[in-house]
Short mmCIF file of C-alpha atoms in Angstrom, two decimals:
data_model
loop_
_atom_site.label_atom_id
_atom_site.label_comp_id
_atom_site.label_asym_id
_atom_site.label_seq_id
_atom_site.Cartn_x
_atom_site.Cartn_y
_atom_site.Cartn_z
CA MET A 1 64.21 -23.94 4.71
CA ARG A 2 60.78 -23.81 6.08
CA LEU A 3 59.37 -21.10 8.16
CA LEU A 4 58.67 -22.23 11.73
CA ARG A 5 57.41 -19.39 13.71
CA CYS A 6 56.92 -15.21 13.85
CA THR A 7 56.26 -13.47 17.39
CA GLN A 8 55.57 -10.21 19.19
CA LEU A 9 55.79 -9.28 22.61
CA ASP A 10 55.37 -12.55 24.56
CA GLY A 11 56.44 -14.84 22.75
CA GLN A 12 53.63 -16.00 21.64
CA THR A 13 52.85 -16.88 17.70
CA ILE A 14 50.57 -14.08 16.68
CA ALA A 15 51.76 -11.44 14.03
CA TRP A 16 54.16 -9.92 12.50
CA ASN A 17 55.61 -6.72 13.83
CA ALA A 18 54.44 -3.33 11.46
CA ALA A 19 57.89 -2.67 11.45
CA CYS A 20 59.00 -5.30 9.41
CA MET A 21 57.63 -2.43 6.39
CA ALA A 22 59.01 -0.27 4.26
CA GLN A 23 63.06 0.96 4.79
CA SER A 24 63.64 -2.57 7.21
CA TRP A 25 66.67 -4.53 7.88
CA LYS A 26 67.16 -7.96 8.60
CA LEU A 27 69.50 -9.11 10.34
CA THR A 28 70.58 -12.93 10.29
CA LEU A 29 72.20 -14.88 13.40
CA PRO A 30 72.98 -19.07 13.50
CA CYS A 31 71.43 -20.18 16.69
CA THR A 32 70.23 -23.82 17.70
CA ARG A 33 66.42 -24.74 17.96
CA ALA A 34 66.32 -24.49 21.44
CA GLU A 35 67.56 -21.08 21.10
CA ALA A 36 65.44 -20.30 18.71
CA GLU A 37 62.32 -21.44 20.64
CA ALA A 38 63.64 -19.10 23.75
CA ILE A 39 64.02 -16.42 22.34
CA THR A 40 60.34 -16.31 20.77
CA ASP A 41 59.35 -17.65 23.71
CA ASP A 42 60.83 -14.26 25.13
CA MET A 43 62.01 -11.43 23.67
CA GLY A 44 63.43 -9.60 27.43
CA ALA A 45 65.21 -6.73 26.67
CA LEU A 46 64.10 -6.48 22.87
CA ALA A 47 60.46 -5.98 23.93
CA LEU A 48 61.67 -2.13 25.53
CA LEU A 49 62.84 -1.15 22.04
CA GLU A 50 60.75 0.91 20.47
CA PRO A 51 59.08 -0.69 17.78
CA PRO A 52 60.78 -4.17 18.58
CA PRO A 53 61.39 -6.38 16.37
CA ALA A 54 60.11 -9.15 14.58
CA LEU A 55 62.18 -12.30 15.12
CA MET A 56 61.64 -14.68 12.82
CA THR A 57 63.42 -18.65 12.69
CA SER A 58 63.96 -21.25 10.58
CA GLU A 59 65.26 -24.13 9.92
CA ALA A 60 68.72 -23.44 7.89
CA GLU A 61 69.02 -27.50 7.57
CA GLU A 62 66.14 -29.83 7.58
CA ASP A 63 66.13 -32.33 11.07
CA ASN A 64 69.20 -30.50 12.07
CA PRO A 65 67.95 -28.99 15.79
CA SER A 66 72.09 -27.56 16.22
CA ARG A 67 71.21 -25.90 13.02
CA TRP A 68 68.57 -22.96 13.12
CA GLN A 69 68.63 -19.25 12.16
CA LEU A 70 66.92 -15.97 12.91
CA HIS A 71 65.87 -13.09 11.08
CA ALA A 72 65.25 -9.80 12.73
CA TYR A 73 63.33 -7.18 11.76
CA PHE A 74 64.28 -3.58 12.21
CA GLU A 75 62.26 -0.15 10.89
CA GLY A 76 65.44 1.35 10.48
CA LYS A 77 69.83 0.22 10.94
CA PRO A 78 69.77 -1.48 14.32
CA ALA A 79 73.02 0.14 15.98
CA ARG A 80 75.63 -1.76 17.00
CA ALA A 81 74.48 -2.09 20.75
CA THR A 82 71.23 -4.02 18.91
CA ILE A 83 73.01 -6.11 16.84
CA LYS A 84 74.99 -7.55 20.20
CA LEU A 85 72.30 -7.29 22.38
CA VAL A 86 70.41 -10.30 19.66
CA GLN A 87 73.23 -12.09 19.53
CA SER A 88 74.25 -12.20 23.79
CA MET A 89 70.92 -13.87 23.38
CA LEU A 90 72.18 -16.81 21.30
CA PRO A 91 74.97 -18.25 22.55
CA SER A 92 75.44 -20.56 19.78
CA ALA A 93 76.18 -17.16 18.10
CA ALA A 94 78.26 -15.82 20.43
CA ASP A 95 82.05 -15.70 17.53
CA ALA A 96 79.68 -15.80 14.64
CA LYS A 97 79.03 -12.61 12.42
CA PRO A 98 76.09 -11.01 11.64
CA GLN A 99 74.32 -10.82 8.27
CA LEU A 100 72.66 -7.03 8.57
CA GLU A 101 71.31 -6.42 5.00
CA ARG A 102 68.65 -3.50 4.40
CA LEU A 103 65.87 -4.50 3.02
CA PRO A 104 63.49 -3.37 -0.36
CA ASP A 105 61.13 -1.15 0.23
CA GLU A 106 57.74 -3.64 0.59
CA ASP A 107 55.83 -5.24 3.35
CA TRP A 108 56.77 -8.25 4.08
CA VAL A 109 54.53 -9.69 6.30
CA SER A 110 52.80 -9.16 3.43
CA ILE A 111 55.35 -11.12 1.28
CA SER A 112 55.55 -13.64 4.68
CA GLN A 113 52.08 -15.20 4.36
CA GLN A 114 51.45 -15.30 0.07
CA GLY A 115 51.29 -18.73 -0.34
CA MET A 116 49.65 -19.76 2.61
CA GLU A 117 47.17 -22.71 2.65
CA PRO A 118 44.08 -21.97 3.17
CA VAL A 119 43.09 -22.84 5.97
CA VAL A 120 38.91 -24.97 7.67
CA ALA A 121 37.48 -24.66 10.90
CA GLY A 122 34.00 -25.86 11.55
CA ARG A 123 31.73 -24.84 8.40
CA PHE A 124 34.62 -22.04 7.03
CA HIS A 125 37.32 -21.15 4.44
CA VAL A 126 39.80 -19.26 4.93
CA ARG A 127 42.00 -18.34 2.04
CA ASN A 128 44.31 -15.29 1.91
CA ARG A 129 44.35 -15.60 -2.03
CA ALA A 130 41.62 -14.86 -3.86
CA GLU A 131 41.83 -17.82 -6.92
CA ASP A 132 41.85 -20.16 -4.44
CA MET A 133 39.08 -22.92 -4.94
CA VAL A 134 36.55 -22.71 -1.52
CA PRO A 135 35.11 -26.57 -1.58
CA GLY A 136 31.44 -26.62 -1.58
CA GLY A 137 29.34 -26.27 1.67
CA LEU A 138 31.59 -24.19 3.12
CA VAL A 139 31.93 -20.64 4.08
CA PRO A 140 34.14 -19.07 2.57
CA LEU A 141 36.25 -15.66 4.23
CA LEU A 142 39.15 -13.95 2.04
CA ILE A 143 41.50 -12.23 4.41
CA PRO A 144 44.67 -11.25 2.15
CA ALA A 145 48.14 -11.31 3.75
CA GLY A 146 48.81 -7.57 5.63
CA ARG A 147 49.52 -6.27 8.76
CA ALA A 148 47.25 -7.54 11.28
CA PHE A 149 46.67 -10.47 13.15
CA GLY A 150 44.06 -13.05 11.80
CA THR A 151 44.62 -14.61 8.63
CA GLY A 152 43.06 -18.44 10.21
CA GLN A 153 46.38 -19.76 10.04
CA HIS A 154 47.14 -19.57 13.92
CA GLN A 155 45.25 -22.10 16.03
CA THR A 156 44.18 -19.68 18.13
CA THR A 157 42.48 -17.78 15.38
CA SER A 158 40.38 -21.16 13.79
CA GLY A 159 39.93 -22.18 17.28
CA CYS A 160 37.66 -19.56 18.09
CA LEU A 161 36.08 -20.05 14.01
CA ALA A 162 35.56 -23.02 15.50
CA MET A 163 33.90 -22.14 18.72
CA LEU A 164 31.57 -20.33 17.27
CA ASP A 165 30.56 -22.81 14.38
CA ARG A 166 30.23 -25.18 17.54
CA CYS A 167 27.95 -22.25 19.91
CA ARG A 168 25.74 -21.85 16.23
CA ASN A 169 25.24 -26.13 16.48
CA ILE A 170 23.69 -25.39 19.95
CA GLY A 171 21.72 -22.96 18.90
CA GLU A 172 22.95 -20.12 20.45
CA ARG A 173 22.08 -17.05 19.64
CA PHE A 174 23.41 -13.47 19.47
CA GLY A 175 21.69 -9.81 18.92
CA ALA A 176 24.61 -8.26 20.36
CA ILE A 177 28.05 -9.15 19.12
CA ALA A 178 31.81 -7.80 20.21
CA ASP A 179 35.32 -8.67 18.77
CA ILE A 180 37.69 -6.98 21.38
CA GLY A 181 41.29 -6.77 19.46
CA THR A 182 39.69 -8.15 15.63
CA GLY A 183 43.09 -7.95 13.89
CA THR A 184 42.06 -8.04 10.49
CA GLY A 185 38.08 -8.68 11.96
CA LEU A 186 38.01 -12.05 10.65
CA LEU A 187 36.53 -13.85 13.83
CA ALA A 188 33.80 -10.38 13.60
CA PHE A 189 33.02 -11.39 9.71
CA ALA A 190 32.49 -15.01 10.58
CA ALA A 191 30.31 -14.40 13.98
CA LEU A 192 27.63 -12.29 11.89
CA HIS A 193 27.75 -14.81 8.59
CA LEU A 194 26.57 -17.19 11.72
CA TRP A 195 24.15 -14.17 13.46
CA PRO A 196 23.16 -11.71 10.89
CA ARG A 197 20.66 -10.11 12.43
CA ALA A 198 22.86 -8.91 15.31
CA TYR A 199 24.44 -5.38 16.09
CA ALA A 200 28.14 -5.91 16.01
CA THR A 201 31.17 -4.09 16.98
CA ALA A 202 34.61 -5.24 17.16
CA SER A 203 37.77 -3.30 18.20
CA ASP A 204 41.83 -3.63 17.38
CA ILE A 205 44.48 -1.22 19.92
CA ASP A 206 45.99 -0.58 16.95
CA PRO A 207 44.54 1.55 14.18
CA ALA A 208 46.21 0.27 11.16
CA ALA A 209 43.58 -2.98 11.87
CA VAL A 210 41.21 -1.15 11.91
CA ASP A 211 42.11 -0.01 8.36
CA VAL A 212 42.64 -3.56 7.25
CA SER A 213 39.48 -5.04 9.17
CA ALA A 214 37.17 -2.35 7.18
CA GLN A 215 39.34 -3.55 3.48
CA ASN A 216 38.22 -7.03 4.70
CA ALA A 217 34.61 -6.14 5.00
CA ALA A 218 34.41 -5.07 1.54
CA LEU A 219 35.68 -8.10 -0.11
CA ASN A 220 34.02 -9.99 1.86
CA GLY A 221 30.90 -8.40 1.39
CA VAL A 222 30.23 -6.83 5.09
CA ALA A 223 28.19 -3.70 5.44
CA LEU A 224 29.98 -1.04 8.26
CA GLY A 225 27.41 0.42 10.28
CA PHE A 226 25.84 0.79 13.29
CA GLY A 227 22.28 -1.50 12.17
CA ARG A 228 21.71 -5.32 11.85
CA GLY A 229 24.48 -7.56 10.11
CA GLU A 230 26.31 -3.92 10.22
CA LEU A 231 29.80 -4.24 11.60
CA ALA A 232 31.21 -0.62 13.94
CA LEU A 233 34.76 -0.67 13.91
CA CYS A 234 36.80 1.53 16.21
CA ALA A 235 40.26 1.77 17.25
CA ALA A 236 40.89 1.59 21.14
CA PRO A 237 42.19 0.07 24.17
CA GLY A 238 40.29 -3.30 25.38
CA VAL A 239 37.08 -1.62 25.94
CA ASP A 240 38.17 2.32 26.55
CA HIS A 241 35.86 3.78 23.42
CA PRO A 242 32.56 5.53 24.12
CA LEU A 243 31.34 3.17 20.90
CA ILE A 244 31.66 0.07 22.71
CA GLN A 245 30.34 1.08 25.94
CA ALA A 246 28.21 2.70 24.51
CA ARG A 247 26.19 -0.86 22.49
CA ALA A 248 26.80 -3.01 25.52
CA PRO A 249 25.71 -5.22 26.56
CA TYR A 250 26.46 -7.35 24.38
CA GLU A 251 25.44 -10.92 24.47
CA LEU A 252 28.70 -12.57 22.58
CA VAL A 253 32.51 -11.25 23.59
CA ILE A 254 35.05 -12.00 21.69
CA ALA A 255 38.74 -11.45 22.70
CA ASN A 256 41.89 -13.49 20.30
CA ILE A 257 44.76 -11.08 21.58
CA LEU A 258 47.33 -12.68 24.80
CA ALA A 259 47.00 -14.36 28.37
CA GLY A 260 48.23 -10.23 29.67
CA PRO A 261 45.64 -8.53 28.29
CA LEU A 262 43.16 -11.21 29.35
CA ILE A 263 43.96 -11.23 32.57
CA GLU A 264 44.15 -7.78 32.74
CA LEU A 265 41.02 -6.69 31.00
CA ALA A 266 38.66 -9.35 32.79
CA PRO A 267 36.84 -6.82 35.13
CA ALA A 268 35.74 -4.84 31.75
CA LEU A 269 35.62 -7.52 29.27
CA CYS A 270 32.66 -8.61 32.35
CA ALA A 271 31.00 -5.56 32.47
CA ILE A 272 30.19 -5.39 28.99
CA LEU A 273 28.94 -8.87 29.08
CA ALA A 274 25.34 -9.64 29.29
CA GLU A 275 24.15 -11.42 32.20
CA GLY A 276 24.18 -15.22 30.88
CA GLY A 277 26.01 -14.18 27.74
CA THR A 278 28.82 -15.98 26.28
CA LEU A 279 32.94 -15.18 26.25
CA ILE A 280 34.79 -16.28 24.21
CA LEU A 281 38.93 -16.11 24.74
CA ALA A 282 41.73 -17.57 22.60
CA GLY A 283 45.40 -16.42 22.21
CA LEU A 284 47.09 -18.03 25.02
CA LEU A 285 48.90 -21.45 26.10
CA ASP A 286 47.74 -24.30 27.96
CA GLU A 287 49.41 -23.37 30.70
CA GLN A 288 48.38 -19.86 30.85
CA ALA A 289 44.71 -21.07 31.27
CA ASP A 290 43.94 -21.76 34.35
CA ALA A 291 45.29 -18.04 35.08
CA VAL A 292 42.82 -16.75 32.96
CA THR A 293 40.52 -18.74 33.80
CA TYR A 294 40.88 -17.79 37.54
CA ALA A 295 40.36 -14.45 36.70
CA TYR A 296 37.14 -14.55 34.68
CA ARG A 297 35.65 -16.61 37.35
CA ALA A 298 36.18 -14.20 39.92
CA GLN A 299 34.00 -11.94 37.96
CA GLY A 300 31.02 -14.14 37.98
CA LEU A 301 31.78 -16.27 34.63
CA ARG A 302 32.15 -19.74 34.26
CA LEU A 303 33.50 -22.15 32.04
CA VAL A 304 31.35 -24.22 29.04
CA ASP A 305 33.64 -25.52 26.84
CA ARG A 306 37.13 -25.96 25.85
CA ILE A 307 38.96 -26.26 21.65
CA GLU A 308 42.20 -27.78 21.96
CA ALA A 309 44.97 -26.81 19.11
CA ASP A 310 48.12 -28.15 19.04
CA ASP A 311 50.53 -26.77 16.44
CA THR A 312 53.96 -27.58 14.44
CA GLN A 313 55.60 -27.65 18.51
CA GLY A 314 53.94 -29.74 20.03
CA ARG A 315 52.23 -26.42 22.21
CA HIS A 316 48.88 -26.76 23.13
CA TRP A 317 46.00 -23.73 22.30
CA PRO A 318 43.18 -23.91 23.92
CA THR A 319 40.51 -21.44 23.15
CA LEU A 320 37.59 -21.06 26.32
CA ARG A 321 34.35 -20.30 26.23
CA LEU A 322 32.64 -19.10 29.47
CA ARG A 323 29.02 -18.14 30.23
CA LYS A 324 27.89 -15.24 32.55
CA ARG A 325 26.21 -16.24 35.64
CA PRO A 326 22.95 -13.85 35.54
CA ALA A 327 23.36 -12.74 39.51
CA ILE A 328 26.62 -10.26 37.83
CA GLY A 329 24.91 -7.45 36.21
CA TRP A 330 26.51 -5.83 34.08
CA LYS A 331 25.95 -2.47 35.30
CA ARG A 332 27.91 -2.61 38.16
CA PRO A 333 30.88 -0.34 37.34
CA ARG A 334 32.51 -1.02 40.97
CA ARG A 335 34.22 -4.00 39.44
CA ALA A 336 35.21 -3.01 36.10
CA ASP A 337 37.73 -0.76 34.35
CA PHE A 338 37.06 0.30 30.99
CA GLY A 339 41.37 2.32 31.10
CA ALA A 340 42.60 -0.89 31.62
CA HIS A 341 45.20 -1.47 28.34
CA GLY A 342 46.42 -4.95 28.85
CA GLU A 343 49.02 -5.05 31.04
CA ALA A 344 49.60 -7.70 33.17
CA PRO A 345 53.34 -9.43 34.26
CA GLY A 346 54.44 -12.45 33.36
CA PHE A 347 51.98 -12.83 30.65
CA GLY A 348 53.41 -9.56 28.05
CA SER A 349 51.22 -7.31 27.48
CA TRP A 350 49.55 -6.11 23.92
#
């Protein structure tokens, strides 16, 4: 049996929910590969649960699309109605007996990620175990498995690393950097390595992710603070935080989140971006790229580069690099919505 994917609200392969931690329950049901892909692409009513379950699908029988299984992880024992709801989303499991078990009080996010192979993206070597060897000539980054998204394994994160590396290779210079939706802090660390004299700011909507980023900063020798070469952290939805706004405008903004938040946050992200500044976007599927690009074109940005990455299911995950036209000044608040929280119907939310 091999792990294929885990999902969050809009079905993109982003991260495990924090529900996978202490006092978790696991519901297991058989399914087909088609059903597995459908439920992880659209959680439907499951996304409305508080907190929503974390879903993991895998092959029960190798190379047999009719023999897959779904594991749904819940914080607390799921009600009978919840189990029936999950089962109703898997037609082939209509007559199956649900398997429900309480898990030991362990961090199942970390356990699920242990043993992942290191990732090389551009000049960066990202590992989740300190004992893994780092080949010569690469920049080592240690991101232990944990509660936040951004260990480098997913195509969206590695795509951003590759795009940052490409920016450095073509001679881009940034003095002020913001990483919105930082997760583990990985992309902010990489950016500070490439531009070590920059003022850097990183935020996440989840305070736990900010704590994780602070811990990872210590592991990677990244100083926290507000000076050059230091990283300032805060918990915020979108750019709705005094720290983020006070340190604007930024010459480089990175946002690796989801298509929905990217669309809704377009005015706010454009507002904190300096004239001529660079914006790197990821967390979207190929079929969502046009809608995301249009949202930023309407704010005065133009697409200048794109990196494609495919996952094991043949889906395309583009990383977009856009530049802000000088005609659009950052101090034009009539187009900005600093209270945007990342909601866009049909594209998911964070």
